[in-house]
Amino acid sequence: MSTAVTQHVDEVKSTPWSGGRSPFNVEYGKMMMWFFLLSDAFTFSSLLISYGALRFSAPTWPSPSLVFQSVPGTSIEHGAPLVFVGIMTFILIASSVTMVLAVEAGHRNAKKEVVTWMLFTILGGLMFLSCQALEWNHLHSEGFWWGHIPTKEVMSEFFKGNVTEGQMAMTSHQFANLFFTITGFHGFHVFSGVVINIIITINVLLGTYAKRGSYLMIEKVGLYWHFVDLVWVFVFTFFYLV
């Protein structure tokens, strides 16, 4: 009797009407990563919404095409808006592609390929941070910094139309504080991702995940790295395009 009932239950489970897999049938670590990314998304959203509120309520605002018209580290000082940040964006997106390839190699348990693509991802993160350091240093030399108001001559180069000195001073101060806070917060995430990627790569070299029989940890780290790349798209749009 028991055998017959068991066989009937198995037959019911195998039918098209037996339902799909449970939505909670997700590995614990991956679910926790999604929870963390969701909470982090709220933090970035609040910062960018604050920027947007100030940006569109202000009588004037520094023009991105004038503030970011140079290429730090070169002799190009004018007439090249978005060139440098375009390079930064390309580097970060390319590192996201290499992370995808690392995850894919992990699914095939291809240890050497995982190491190769992880190293390229780490290199991309370091290059992005280096570019950000160059940009910060350039803006600091121009007079933009936390709590600092540039000189009238410097401010006048970054505004279009007739703007009073008081308006320039107020909005330059707000722009600098928000720019360095938000891009710095994002840069901290990139730096953290690079450190985590280095640790994961060392574990791959030591054979930690090969012994476990799963490279799922690469996928978890990949989720974080893709999130950092996605956030940069919004930061890029808010500060460099709008």
mmCIF file with all atom_site columns, C-alpha atoms in Angstrom, residues 85-214:
data_model
loop_
_atom_site.group_PDB
_atom_site.id
_atom_site.type_symbol
_atom_site.label_atom_id
_atom_site.label_alt_id
_atom_site.label_comp_id
_atom_site.label_asym_id
_atom_site.label_entity_id
_atom_site.label_seq_id
_atom_site.pdbx_PDB_ins_code
_atom_site.Cartn_x
_atom_site.Cartn_y
_atom_site.Cartn_z
_atom_site.occupancy
_atom_site.B_iso_or_equiv
_atom_site.pdbx_formal_charge
_atom_site.auth_seq_id
_atom_site.auth_comp_id
_atom_site.auth_asym_id
_atom_site.auth_atom_id
_atom_site.pdbx_PDB_model_num
ATOM 1   C CA . VAL A 1 85  ? 34.866 59.840 -18.326 1.00 0.00 ? 85  VAL A CA 1
ATOM 2   C CA . GLY A 1 86  ? 34.031 57.913 -21.491 1.00 0.00 ? 86  GLY A CA 1
ATOM 3   C CA . ILE A 1 87  ? 37.332 56.072 -21.116 1.00 0.00 ? 87  ILE A CA 1
ATOM 4   C CA . MET A 1 88  ? 36.551 55.393 -17.453 1.00 0.00 ? 88  MET A CA 1
ATOM 5   C CA . THR A 1 89  ? 33.112 54.047 -18.352 1.00 0.00 ? 89  THR A CA 1
ATOM 6   C CA . PHE A 1 90  ? 34.525 51.803 -21.079 1.00 0.00 ? 90  PHE A CA 1
ATOM 7   C CA . ILE A 1 91  ? 37.075 50.356 -18.644 1.00 0.00 ? 91  ILE A CA 1
ATOM 8   C CA . LEU A 1 92  ? 34.405 49.568 -16.059 1.00 0.00 ? 92  LEU A CA 1
ATOM 9   C CA . ILE A 1 93  ? 32.042 48.004 -18.604 1.00 0.00 ? 93  ILE A CA 1
ATOM 10  C CA . ALA A 1 94  ? 34.918 45.925 -20.017 1.00 0.00 ? 94  ALA A CA 1
ATOM 11  C CA . SER A 1 95  ? 35.682 44.676 -16.501 1.00 0.00 ? 95  SER A CA 1
ATOM 12  C CA . SER A 1 96  ? 32.042 43.635 -16.184 1.00 0.00 ? 96  SER A CA 1
ATOM 13  C CA . VAL A 1 97  ? 32.413 41.573 -19.369 1.00 0.00 ? 97  VAL A CA 1
ATOM 14  C CA . THR A 1 98  ? 35.517 39.833 -18.015 1.00 0.00 ? 98  THR A CA 1
ATOM 15  C CA . MET A 1 99  ? 33.608 39.078 -14.818 1.00 0.00 ? 99  MET A CA 1
ATOM 16  C CA . VAL A 1 100 ? 30.850 37.431 -16.864 1.00 0.00 ? 100 VAL A CA 1
ATOM 17  C CA . LEU A 1 101 ? 33.490 35.299 -18.567 1.00 0.00 ? 101 LEU A CA 1
ATOM 18  C CA . ALA A 1 102 ? 34.958 34.363 -15.170 1.00 0.00 ? 102 ALA A CA 1
ATOM 19  C CA . VAL A 1 103 ? 31.538 33.243 -13.933 1.00 0.00 ? 103 VAL A CA 1
ATOM 20  C CA . GLU A 1 104 ? 30.958 31.255 -17.114 1.00 0.00 ? 104 GLU A CA 1
ATOM 21  C CA . ALA A 1 105 ? 34.344 29.566 -16.742 1.00 0.00 ? 105 ALA A CA 1
ATOM 22  C CA . GLY A 1 106 ? 33.465 28.749 -13.142 1.00 0.00 ? 106 GLY A CA 1
ATOM 23  C CA . HIS A 1 107 ? 30.328 26.946 -14.283 1.00 0.00 ? 107 HIS A CA 1
ATOM 24  C CA . ARG A 1 108 ? 32.602 24.744 -16.395 1.00 0.00 ? 108 ARG A CA 1
ATOM 25  C CA . ASN A 1 109 ? 35.076 24.307 -13.501 1.00 0.00 ? 109 ASN A CA 1
ATOM 26  C CA . ALA A 1 110 ? 37.796 25.751 -15.736 1.00 0.00 ? 110 ALA A CA 1
ATOM 27  C CA . LYS A 1 111 ? 40.199 26.926 -13.037 1.00 0.00 ? 111 LYS A CA 1
ATOM 28  C CA . LYS A 1 112 ? 42.819 28.513 -15.304 1.00 0.00 ? 112 LYS A CA 1
ATOM 29  C CA . GLU A 1 113 ? 40.220 30.498 -17.233 1.00 0.00 ? 113 GLU A CA 1
ATOM 30  C CA . VAL A 1 114 ? 38.613 31.711 -14.011 1.00 0.00 ? 114 VAL A CA 1
ATOM 31  C CA . VAL A 1 115 ? 41.983 33.009 -12.802 1.00 0.00 ? 115 VAL A CA 1
ATOM 32  C CA . THR A 1 116 ? 42.693 34.713 -16.135 1.00 0.00 ? 116 THR A CA 1
ATOM 33  C CA . TRP A 1 117 ? 39.377 36.539 -16.336 1.00 0.00 ? 117 TRP A CA 1
ATOM 34  C CA . MET A 1 118 ? 39.449 37.474 -12.649 1.00 0.00 ? 118 MET A CA 1
ATOM 35  C CA . LEU A 1 119 ? 42.893 39.041 -13.133 1.00 0.00 ? 119 LEU A CA 1
ATOM 36  C CA . PHE A 1 120 ? 41.561 41.078 -16.053 1.00 0.00 ? 120 PHE A CA 1
ATOM 37  C CA . THR A 1 121 ? 38.632 42.177 -13.885 1.00 0.00 ? 121 THR A CA 1
ATOM 38  C CA . ILE A 1 122 ? 40.980 43.254 -11.102 1.00 0.00 ? 122 ILE A CA 1
ATOM 39  C CA . LEU A 1 123 ? 43.114 45.149 -13.607 1.00 0.00 ? 123 LEU A CA 1
ATOM 40  C CA . GLY A 1 124 ? 40.037 46.957 -14.916 1.00 0.00 ? 124 GLY A CA 1
ATOM 41  C CA . GLY A 1 125 ? 39.038 47.977 -11.397 1.00 0.00 ? 125 GLY A CA 1
ATOM 42  C CA . LEU A 1 126 ? 42.521 49.318 -10.649 1.00 0.00 ? 126 LEU A CA 1
ATOM 43  C CA . MET A 1 127 ? 42.580 51.259 -13.925 1.00 0.00 ? 127 MET A CA 1
ATOM 44  C CA . PHE A 1 128 ? 39.199 52.809 -13.131 1.00 0.00 ? 128 PHE A CA 1
ATOM 45  C CA . LEU A 1 129 ? 40.373 53.861 -9.663  1.00 0.00 ? 129 LEU A CA 1
ATOM 46  C CA . SER A 1 130 ? 43.535 55.342 -11.147 1.00 0.00 ? 130 SER A CA 1
ATOM 47  C CA . CYS A 1 131 ? 41.477 57.377 -13.615 1.00 0.00 ? 131 CYS A CA 1
ATOM 48  C CA . GLN A 1 132 ? 39.226 58.579 -10.812 1.00 0.00 ? 132 GLN A CA 1
ATOM 49  C CA . ALA A 1 133 ? 42.262 59.661 -8.797  1.00 0.00 ? 133 ALA A CA 1
ATOM 50  C CA . LEU A 1 134 ? 43.514 61.664 -11.793 1.00 0.00 ? 134 LEU A CA 1
ATOM 51  C CA . GLU A 1 135 ? 40.126 63.331 -12.200 1.00 0.00 ? 135 GLU A CA 1
ATOM 52  C CA . TRP A 1 136 ? 39.864 64.172 -8.515  1.00 0.00 ? 136 TRP A CA 1
ATOM 53  C CA . ASN A 1 137 ? 43.368 65.636 -8.506  1.00 0.00 ? 137 ASN A CA 1
ATOM 54  C CA . HIS A 1 138 ? 42.555 67.754 -11.558 1.00 0.00 ? 138 HIS A CA 1
ATOM 55  C CA . LEU A 1 139 ? 39.322 69.103 -10.063 1.00 0.00 ? 139 LEU A CA 1
ATOM 56  C CA . HIS A 1 140 ? 41.097 69.813 -6.781  1.00 0.00 ? 140 HIS A CA 1
ATOM 57  C CA . SER A 1 141 ? 43.712 71.819 -8.676  1.00 0.00 ? 141 SER A CA 1
ATOM 58  C CA . GLU A 1 142 ? 40.844 73.768 -10.254 1.00 0.00 ? 142 GLU A CA 1
ATOM 59  C CA . GLY A 1 143 ? 39.504 74.678 -6.821  1.00 0.00 ? 143 GLY A CA 1
ATOM 60  C CA . PHE A 1 144 ? 36.739 72.092 -6.434  1.00 0.00 ? 144 PHE A CA 1
ATOM 61  C CA . TRP A 1 145 ? 36.817 70.182 -3.148  1.00 0.00 ? 145 TRP A CA 1
ATOM 62  C CA . TRP A 1 146 ? 34.676 69.352 -0.112  1.00 0.00 ? 146 TRP A CA 1
ATOM 63  C CA . GLY A 1 147 ? 33.623 72.549 1.625   1.00 0.00 ? 147 GLY A CA 1
ATOM 64  C CA . HIS A 1 148 ? 35.808 74.687 -0.638  1.00 0.00 ? 148 HIS A CA 1
ATOM 65  C CA . ILE A 1 149 ? 34.618 77.516 -2.874  1.00 0.00 ? 149 ILE A CA 1
ATOM 66  C CA . PRO A 1 150 ? 36.745 78.165 -5.998  1.00 0.00 ? 150 PRO A CA 1
ATOM 67  C CA . THR A 1 151 ? 37.846 81.649 -6.953  1.00 0.00 ? 151 THR A CA 1
ATOM 68  C CA . LYS A 1 152 ? 35.535 83.837 -9.030  1.00 0.00 ? 152 LYS A CA 1
ATOM 69  C CA . GLU A 1 153 ? 37.800 83.457 -12.077 1.00 0.00 ? 153 GLU A CA 1
ATOM 70  C CA . VAL A 1 154 ? 37.676 79.664 -11.875 1.00 0.00 ? 154 VAL A CA 1
ATOM 71  C CA . MET A 1 155 ? 33.932 79.543 -11.240 1.00 0.00 ? 155 MET A CA 1
ATOM 72  C CA . SER A 1 156 ? 33.167 81.791 -14.197 1.00 0.00 ? 156 SER A CA 1
ATOM 73  C CA . GLU A 1 157 ? 34.709 79.170 -16.515 1.00 0.00 ? 157 GLU A CA 1
ATOM 74  C CA . PHE A 1 158 ? 32.163 76.535 -15.497 1.00 0.00 ? 158 PHE A CA 1
ATOM 75  C CA . PHE A 1 159 ? 28.894 78.443 -15.919 1.00 0.00 ? 159 PHE A CA 1
ATOM 76  C CA . LYS A 1 160 ? 26.867 79.432 -18.960 1.00 0.00 ? 160 LYS A CA 1
ATOM 77  C CA . GLY A 1 161 ? 24.940 82.693 -19.197 1.00 0.00 ? 161 GLY A CA 1
ATOM 78  C CA . ASN A 1 162 ? 24.848 85.611 -16.814 1.00 0.00 ? 162 ASN A CA 1
ATOM 79  C CA . VAL A 1 163 ? 25.288 84.332 -13.281 1.00 0.00 ? 163 VAL A CA 1
ATOM 80  C CA . THR A 1 164 ? 25.952 86.330 -10.140 1.00 0.00 ? 164 THR A CA 1
ATOM 81  C CA . GLU A 1 165 ? 28.973 85.602 -7.985  1.00 0.00 ? 165 GLU A CA 1
ATOM 82  C CA . GLY A 1 166 ? 26.715 84.577 -5.101  1.00 0.00 ? 166 GLY A CA 1
ATOM 83  C CA . GLN A 1 167 ? 24.861 82.047 -7.238  1.00 0.00 ? 167 GLN A CA 1
ATOM 84  C CA . MET A 1 168 ? 28.127 80.638 -8.572  1.00 0.00 ? 168 MET A CA 1
ATOM 85  C CA . ALA A 1 169 ? 29.578 80.290 -5.092  1.00 0.00 ? 169 ALA A CA 1
ATOM 86  C CA . MET A 1 170 ? 26.510 78.554 -3.665  1.00 0.00 ? 170 MET A CA 1
ATOM 87  C CA . THR A 1 171 ? 26.006 76.047 -6.464  1.00 0.00 ? 171 THR A CA 1
ATOM 88  C CA . SER A 1 172 ? 29.747 75.365 -6.893  1.00 0.00 ? 172 SER A CA 1
ATOM 89  C CA . HIS A 1 173 ? 29.905 74.488 -3.205  1.00 0.00 ? 173 HIS A CA 1
ATOM 90  C CA . GLN A 1 174 ? 26.878 72.168 -3.491  1.00 0.00 ? 174 GLN A CA 1
ATOM 91  C CA . PHE A 1 175 ? 28.165 70.585 -6.690  1.00 0.00 ? 175 PHE A CA 1
ATOM 92  C CA . ALA A 1 176 ? 31.604 69.854 -5.226  1.00 0.00 ? 176 ALA A CA 1
ATOM 93  C CA . ASN A 1 177 ? 30.234 68.358 -2.001  1.00 0.00 ? 177 ASN A CA 1
ATOM 94  C CA . LEU A 1 178 ? 27.806 66.085 -3.827  1.00 0.00 ? 178 LEU A CA 1
ATOM 95  C CA . PHE A 1 179 ? 30.223 65.112 -6.589  1.00 0.00 ? 179 PHE A CA 1
ATOM 96  C CA . PHE A 1 180 ? 33.035 64.032 -4.291  1.00 0.00 ? 180 PHE A CA 1
ATOM 97  C CA . THR A 1 181 ? 30.660 62.350 -1.843  1.00 0.00 ? 181 THR A CA 1
ATOM 98  C CA . ILE A 1 182 ? 28.780 60.276 -4.418  1.00 0.00 ? 182 ILE A CA 1
ATOM 99  C CA . THR A 1 183 ? 31.698 59.424 -6.713  1.00 0.00 ? 183 THR A CA 1
ATOM 100 C CA . GLY A 1 184 ? 33.821 58.754 -3.634  1.00 0.00 ? 184 GLY A CA 1
ATOM 101 C CA . PHE A 1 185 ? 31.186 56.400 -2.244  1.00 0.00 ? 185 PHE A CA 1
ATOM 102 C CA . HIS A 1 186 ? 31.084 54.603 -5.587  1.00 0.00 ? 186 HIS A CA 1
ATOM 103 C CA . GLY A 1 187 ? 34.870 54.530 -5.749  1.00 0.00 ? 187 GLY A CA 1
ATOM 104 C CA . PHE A 1 188 ? 34.923 52.911 -2.305  1.00 0.00 ? 188 PHE A CA 1
ATOM 105 C CA . HIS A 1 189 ? 32.651 50.188 -3.666  1.00 0.00 ? 189 HIS A CA 1
ATOM 106 C CA . VAL A 1 190 ? 34.989 49.637 -6.622  1.00 0.00 ? 190 VAL A CA 1
ATOM 107 C CA . PHE A 1 191 ? 37.978 49.474 -4.269  1.00 0.00 ? 191 PHE A CA 1
ATOM 108 C CA . SER A 1 192 ? 36.147 46.991 -2.037  1.00 0.00 ? 192 SER A CA 1
ATOM 109 C CA . GLY A 1 193 ? 35.273 44.922 -5.099  1.00 0.00 ? 193 GLY A CA 1
ATOM 110 C CA . VAL A 1 194 ? 38.911 44.855 -6.203  1.00 0.00 ? 194 VAL A CA 1
ATOM 111 C CA . VAL A 1 195 ? 40.026 43.669 -2.753  1.00 0.00 ? 195 VAL A CA 1
ATOM 112 C CA . ILE A 1 196 ? 37.318 40.980 -2.690  1.00 0.00 ? 196 ILE A CA 1
ATOM 113 C CA . ASN A 1 197 ? 38.236 39.871 -6.218  1.00 0.00 ? 197 ASN A CA 1
ATOM 114 C CA . ILE A 1 198 ? 41.878 39.538 -5.202  1.00 0.00 ? 198 ILE A CA 1
ATOM 115 C CA . ILE A 1 199 ? 40.916 37.363 -2.224  1.00 0.00 ? 199 ILE A CA 1
ATOM 116 C CA . ILE A 1 200 ? 38.626 35.208 -4.385  1.00 0.00 ? 200 ILE A CA 1
ATOM 117 C CA . THR A 1 201 ? 41.344 34.818 -7.028  1.00 0.00 ? 201 THR A CA 1
ATOM 118 C CA . ILE A 1 202 ? 43.822 33.661 -4.375  1.00 0.00 ? 202 ILE A CA 1
ATOM 119 C CA . ASN A 1 203 ? 41.275 31.092 -3.202  1.00 0.00 ? 203 ASN A CA 1
ATOM 120 C CA . VAL A 1 204 ? 40.859 29.890 -6.780  1.00 0.00 ? 204 VAL A CA 1
ATOM 121 C CA . LEU A 1 205 ? 44.630 29.474 -7.104  1.00 0.00 ? 205 LEU A CA 1
ATOM 122 C CA . LEU A 1 206 ? 44.692 27.540 -3.823  1.00 0.00 ? 206 LEU A CA 1
ATOM 123 C CA . GLY A 1 207 ? 42.023 25.211 -5.176  1.00 0.00 ? 207 GLY A CA 1
ATOM 124 C CA . THR A 1 208 ? 39.465 26.100 -2.513  1.00 0.00 ? 208 THR A CA 1
ATOM 125 C CA . TYR A 1 209 ? 36.476 26.055 -4.850  1.00 0.00 ? 209 TYR A CA 1
ATOM 126 C CA . ALA A 1 210 ? 37.743 23.083 -6.855  1.00 0.00 ? 210 ALA A CA 1
ATOM 127 C CA . LYS A 1 211 ? 37.726 21.083 -3.616  1.00 0.00 ? 211 LYS A CA 1
ATOM 128 C CA . ARG A 1 212 ? 34.174 22.207 -2.921  1.00 0.00 ? 212 ARG A CA 1
ATOM 129 C CA . GLY A 1 213 ? 33.201 21.169 -6.430  1.00 0.00 ? 213 GLY A CA 1
ATOM 130 C CA . SER A 1 214 ? 31.541 24.527 -7.074  1.00 0.00 ? 214 SER A CA 1
#
